[in-house]
mmCIF file of C-alpha atoms and ligand atoms in Angstrom:
data_model
loop_
_atom_site.group_PDB
_atom_site.id
_atom_site.type_symbol
_atom_site.label_atom_id
_atom_site.label_comp_id
_atom_site.label_asym_id
_atom_site.label_seq_id
_atom_site.Cartn_x
_atom_site.Cartn_y
_atom_site.Cartn_z
ATOM 1 C CA MET A 281 0.000 0.000 0.000
ATOM 2 C CA PRO A 282 1.385 3.456 -0.879
ATOM 3 C CA LYS A 283 1.561 6.108 1.808
ATOM 4 C CA ILE A 284 -1.276 8.618 1.299
ATOM 5 C CA SER A 285 -2.001 11.899 3.089
ATOM 6 C CA VAL A 286 -4.934 14.325 2.928
ATOM 7 C CA LEU A 287 -4.279 17.611 1.099
ATOM 8 C CA ILE A 288 -7.843 19.028 0.923
ATOM 9 C CA PRO A 289 -10.322 17.629 3.449
ATOM 10 C CA ARG A 290 -13.907 16.901 2.374
ATOM 11 C CA GLU A 291 -15.299 19.806 4.453
ATOM 12 C CA GLU A 292 -13.246 22.309 2.471
ATOM 13 C CA ILE A 293 -14.362 20.735 -0.829
ATOM 14 C CA GLN A 294 -17.982 20.927 0.301
ATOM 15 C CA ALA A 295 -17.745 24.577 1.358
ATOM 16 C CA LYS A 296 -16.141 25.588 -1.964
ATOM 17 C CA THR A 297 -18.729 23.549 -3.914
ATOM 18 C CA GLU A 298 -21.589 25.340 -2.140
ATOM 19 C CA GLU A 299 -20.013 28.731 -2.847
ATOM 20 C CA LEU A 300 -19.622 27.918 -6.563
ATOM 21 C CA ALA A 301 -23.176 26.516 -6.745
ATOM 22 C CA ARG A 302 -24.574 29.717 -5.211
ATOM 23 C CA ARG A 303 -22.814 31.845 -7.832
ATOM 24 C CA ILE A 304 -23.922 29.551 -10.679
ATOM 25 C CA SER A 305 -27.552 29.526 -9.472
ATOM 26 C CA GLU A 306 -27.512 33.319 -9.399
ATOM 27 C CA ASP A 307 -25.724 33.850 -12.737
ATOM 28 C CA TYR A 308 -27.865 31.412 -14.754
ATOM 29 C CA LYS A 309 -31.271 32.307 -13.324
ATOM 30 C CA GLY A 310 -33.867 32.106 -16.149
ATOM 31 C CA LYS A 311 -31.362 30.539 -18.567
ATOM 32 C CA ASP A 312 -31.279 27.108 -20.195
ATOM 33 C CA LEU A 313 -28.186 25.627 -18.506
ATOM 34 C CA LEU A 314 -26.512 22.346 -19.458
ATOM 35 C CA LEU A 315 -23.838 21.051 -17.090
ATOM 36 C CA VAL A 316 -21.300 18.940 -19.000
ATOM 37 C CA GLY A 317 -19.178 16.773 -16.703
ATOM 38 C CA VAL A 318 -15.798 15.584 -17.912
ATOM 39 C CA LEU A 319 -15.411 11.864 -17.204
ATOM 40 C CA LYS A 320 -14.171 10.153 -15.392
ATOM 41 C CA GLY A 321 -12.547 12.510 -12.910
ATOM 42 C CA GLY A 322 -15.410 15.008 -12.844
ATOM 43 C CA PHE A 323 -18.139 12.572 -11.792
ATOM 44 C CA MET A 324 -17.935 13.156 -8.057
ATOM 45 C CA PHE A 325 -17.751 16.943 -8.234
ATOM 46 C CA MET A 326 -20.652 16.930 -10.726
ATOM 47 C CA ALA A 327 -22.778 14.903 -8.287
ATOM 48 C CA ASP A 328 -22.085 17.341 -5.448
ATOM 49 C CA LEU A 329 -22.248 20.529 -7.521
ATOM 50 C CA CYS A 330 -25.557 19.760 -9.241
ATOM 51 C CA ARG A 331 -27.200 18.938 -5.904
ATOM 52 C CA ALA A 332 -26.124 22.294 -4.514
ATOM 53 C CA ILE A 333 -27.452 24.245 -7.538
ATOM 54 C CA THR A 334 -30.957 25.596 -6.902
ATOM 55 C CA ILE A 335 -32.102 26.369 -10.482
ATOM 56 C CA ASP A 336 -33.255 23.858 -13.137
ATOM 57 C CA VAL A 337 -30.360 22.320 -15.079
ATOM 58 C CA SER A 338 -29.773 19.527 -17.577
ATOM 59 C CA ILE A 339 -26.831 17.188 -17.145
ATOM 60 C CA ASP A 340 -24.614 15.430 -19.652
ATOM 61 C CA PHE A 341 -21.133 13.918 -19.714
ATOM 62 C CA ILE A 342 -18.248 13.817 -22.123
ATOM 63 C CA SER A 343 -15.326 11.447 -21.837
ATOM 64 C CA VAL A 344 -11.876 12.404 -23.032
ATOM 65 C CA SER A 345 -8.592 10.579 -22.877
ATOM 66 C CA SER A 346 -6.182 12.094 -20.419
ATOM 67 C CA TYR A 347 -2.945 10.856 -18.961
ATOM 68 C CA GLY A 348 -3.117 7.104 -19.448
ATOM 69 C CA ASN A 349 -1.275 5.496 -16.599
ATOM 70 C CA THR A 350 1.393 8.132 -16.139
ATOM 71 C CA THR A 351 1.334 11.510 -14.426
ATOM 72 C CA VAL A 352 2.530 13.539 -17.428
ATOM 73 C CA SER A 353 0.152 15.190 -19.909
ATOM 74 C CA SER A 354 0.410 13.926 -23.475
ATOM 75 C CA GLY A 355 -1.219 17.079 -24.820
ATOM 76 C CA VAL A 356 -3.429 14.887 -26.997
ATOM 77 C CA VAL A 357 -7.167 15.057 -26.354
ATOM 78 C CA ARG A 358 -9.331 12.262 -27.730
ATOM 79 C CA ILE A 359 -13.135 12.097 -27.371
ATOM 80 C CA LEU A 360 -14.060 8.659 -26.009
ATOM 81 C CA LYS A 361 -17.744 9.513 -25.405
ATOM 82 C CA ASP A 362 -19.413 12.589 -26.847
ATOM 83 C CA ILE A 363 -22.371 14.444 -25.314
ATOM 84 C CA ASP A 364 -25.854 13.128 -26.129
ATOM 85 C CA TYR A 365 -27.771 16.408 -26.480
ATOM 86 C CA ASP A 366 -27.990 18.931 -29.289
ATOM 87 C CA ILE A 367 -26.378 21.927 -27.617
ATOM 88 C CA THR A 368 -27.356 24.602 -30.131
ATOM 89 C CA GLY A 369 -28.561 27.683 -28.231
ATOM 90 C CA LYS A 370 -27.827 26.242 -24.791
ATOM 91 C CA HIS A 371 -25.638 27.704 -22.078
ATOM 92 C CA ILE A 372 -22.862 25.184 -21.452
ATOM 93 C CA LEU A 373 -20.971 24.931 -18.186
ATOM 94 C CA ILE A 374 -18.112 22.435 -18.339
ATOM 95 C CA VAL A 375 -17.605 20.726 -14.969
ATOM 96 C CA GLU A 376 -14.037 19.539 -14.347
ATOM 97 C CA ASP A 377 -12.152 17.875 -11.531
ATOM 98 C CA ILE A 378 -8.868 19.690 -12.072
ATOM 99 C CA ILE A 379 -7.172 22.030 -14.511
ATOM 100 C CA ASP A 380 -3.494 21.345 -14.977
ATOM 101 C CA SER A 381 -1.883 22.250 -18.329
ATOM 102 C CA GLY A 382 -5.235 23.637 -19.532
ATOM 103 C CA LEU A 383 -4.991 21.654 -22.780
ATOM 104 C CA THR A 384 -8.123 19.549 -22.207
ATOM 105 C CA LEU A 385 -10.305 22.536 -21.369
ATOM 106 C CA THR A 386 -9.000 24.656 -24.236
ATOM 107 C CA TYR A 387 -9.875 21.853 -26.616
ATOM 108 C CA LEU A 388 -13.349 21.305 -25.138
ATOM 109 C CA LYS A 389 -14.208 25.016 -25.075
ATOM 110 C CA ASP A 390 -13.314 25.357 -28.764
ATOM 111 C CA LEU A 391 -15.262 22.201 -29.594
ATOM 112 C CA PHE A 392 -18.439 23.485 -27.920
ATOM 113 C CA ALA A 393 -18.038 27.031 -29.199
ATOM 114 C CA ALA A 394 -18.012 25.655 -32.762
ATOM 115 C CA LYS A 395 -21.444 24.084 -32.126
ATOM 116 C CA HIS A 396 -23.217 27.445 -31.766
ATOM 117 C CA CYS A 397 -24.233 27.264 -28.134
ATOM 118 C CA ALA A 398 -25.302 30.435 -26.321
ATOM 119 C CA SER A 399 -22.239 30.442 -24.049
ATOM 120 C CA VAL A 400 -19.426 28.167 -22.878
ATOM 121 C CA LYS A 401 -18.012 28.557 -19.383
ATOM 122 C CA VAL A 402 -15.815 26.491 -17.115
ATOM 123 C CA CYS A 403 -16.146 25.321 -13.502
ATOM 124 C CA THR A 404 -13.423 23.304 -11.773
ATOM 125 C CA ILE A 405 -13.105 22.182 -8.177
ATOM 126 C CA LEU A 406 -9.276 22.091 -8.296
ATOM 127 C CA ASP A 407 -6.788 24.280 -10.127
ATOM 128 C CA LYS A 408 -3.034 23.974 -10.552
ATOM 129 C CA PRO A 409 -2.264 27.339 -12.219
ATOM 130 C CA SER A 410 1.498 26.888 -11.895
ATOM 131 C CA ARG A 411 1.312 24.061 -14.462
ATOM 132 C CA ARG A 412 -0.511 25.960 -17.198
ATOM 133 C CA LYS A 413 0.807 25.508 -20.762
ATOM 134 C CA VAL A 414 -1.919 27.578 -22.434
ATOM 135 C CA PRO A 415 -3.714 30.624 -20.979
ATOM 136 C CA LEU A 416 -7.261 29.789 -19.919
ATOM 137 C CA GLU A 417 -10.051 31.832 -18.375
ATOM 138 C CA ILE A 418 -11.729 29.928 -15.525
ATOM 139 C CA ASP A 419 -15.186 31.315 -14.789
ATOM 140 C CA TYR A 420 -15.800 29.329 -11.587
ATOM 141 C CA GLN A 421 -12.478 28.498 -9.971
ATOM 142 C CA GLY A 422 -12.425 26.088 -7.071
ATOM 143 C CA ILE A 423 -9.468 25.443 -4.765
ATOM 144 C CA VAL A 424 -5.999 26.410 -5.966
ATOM 145 C CA ILE A 425 -3.445 23.707 -5.147
ATOM 146 C CA PRO A 426 0.345 23.512 -5.475
ATOM 147 C CA ASP A 427 2.105 21.553 -8.206
ATOM 148 C CA LYS A 428 1.488 18.108 -6.751
ATOM 149 C CA PHE A 429 -0.124 15.031 -8.265
ATOM 150 C CA VAL A 430 -3.369 14.529 -6.381
ATOM 151 C CA ILE A 431 -5.789 11.626 -6.078
ATOM 152 C CA GLY A 432 -9.233 11.079 -4.593
ATOM 153 C CA TYR A 433 -12.568 12.882 -4.993
ATOM 154 C CA GLY A 434 -12.833 11.467 -8.532
ATOM 155 C CA LEU A 435 -9.142 11.767 -9.407
ATOM 156 C CA ASP A 436 -7.122 8.657 -10.090
ATOM 157 C CA TYR A 437 -3.648 7.292 -10.240
ATOM 158 C CA ALA A 438 -3.668 4.378 -12.710
ATOM 159 C CA GLU A 439 -7.482 4.151 -12.315
ATOM 160 C CA LYS A 440 -7.341 3.752 -8.535
ATOM 161 C CA TYR A 441 -8.222 6.001 -5.586
ATOM 162 C CA ARG A 442 -11.141 7.813 -7.293
ATOM 163 C CA ASN A 443 -13.392 6.782 -4.398
ATOM 164 C CA LEU A 444 -11.379 8.539 -1.669
ATOM 165 C CA PRO A 445 -13.640 11.250 -0.202
ATOM 166 C CA ASP A 446 -10.787 13.749 0.357
ATOM 167 C CA VAL A 447 -8.236 15.106 -2.121
ATOM 168 C CA CYS A 448 -4.991 13.349 -1.211
ATOM 169 C CA VAL A 449 -1.357 13.094 -2.270
ATOM 170 C CA ILE A 450 0.720 9.955 -2.613
ATOM 171 C CA GLU A 451 3.729 10.409 -0.313
ATOM 172 C CA GLU A 452 5.438 7.171 -1.352
ATOM 173 C CA LEU A 453 4.527 4.604 -3.999
HETATM 174 P P1 LIG B 17 -4.919 19.244 -18.370
HETATM 175 O O1 LIG B 17 -5.398 18.967 -19.773
HETATM 176 O O2 LIG B 17 -3.412 19.114 -18.273
HETATM 177 O O3 LIG B 17 -5.402 20.555 -17.820
HETATM 178 O O4 LIG B 17 -5.421 18.078 -17.429
HETATM 179 C C1 LIG B 17 -6.679 17.629 -17.507
HETATM 180 C C2 LIG B 17 -6.945 16.310 -16.842
HETATM 181 O O5 LIG B 17 -5.776 15.618 -16.387
HETATM 182 C C3 LIG B 17 -7.754 16.525 -15.594
HETATM 183 O O6 LIG B 17 -9.109 16.717 -15.891
HETATM 184 C C4 LIG B 17 -7.478 15.245 -14.846
HETATM 185 O O7 LIG B 17 -8.370 14.247 -15.264
HETATM 186 C C5 LIG B 17 -6.048 14.932 -15.191
HETATM 187 N N1 LIG B 17 -5.155 15.409 -14.114
HETATM 188 C C6 LIG B 17 -4.457 16.563 -14.064
HETATM 189 N N2 LIG B 17 -3.772 16.699 -12.908
HETATM 190 C C7 LIG B 17 -4.065 15.585 -12.196
HETATM 191 C C8 LIG B 17 -3.687 15.144 -10.866
HETATM 192 O O8 LIG B 17 -2.937 15.779 -10.104
HETATM 193 N N3 LIG B 17 -4.204 13.940 -10.491
HETATM 194 C C9 LIG B 17 -5.038 13.192 -11.273
HETATM 195 N N4 LIG B 17 -5.423 13.581 -12.505
HETATM 196 C C10 LIG B 17 -4.931 14.762 -12.962
HETATM 197 MG MG1 LIG B 18 -10.750 15.740 -15.769
#
């Protein structure tokens, strides 16, 4: 078993999620909002965020390839599962677990923007701004973390640890 320690406890994640949900509920009042979760990492944050939002929303998921089994970004984004809905005219809010290089989000924003939706914005629960390779505007920024590889709360290392309720770091493999 690797040595794991908690970086962001669940209470802090919950408080930030509620704050973001309040802002989203206010900003999108009276608008047709579609939350698009990025699988797999974003599933847990999506479940918590959508329950804290107080306006009507639709929910969909997109699955993109990310790091494989290493901790280094390939820079290549591949769609493994596309969204199901026609998004023309809808307000899209992309729901992410973490923004690292920014490559995935840049790709997804451009992809949605090309489909003539009303707006495309981004919400992430974790952000590693020190790792950015491309500039990216984050409309709903969660918790800023240092340049460490994190696991838990949806995030994996080699497809494990997604079920940990806190955001953790691996001290020793
Ligand atoms: P980006 O394209 O480099 O911004 O990274 C996007 C994706 O890489 C995230 O949505 C995660 O799924 C994954 N990722 C980035 N950093 C971490 C990490 O520290 N732990 C686990 N997955 C990560
Ligand atoms: Mg992700």
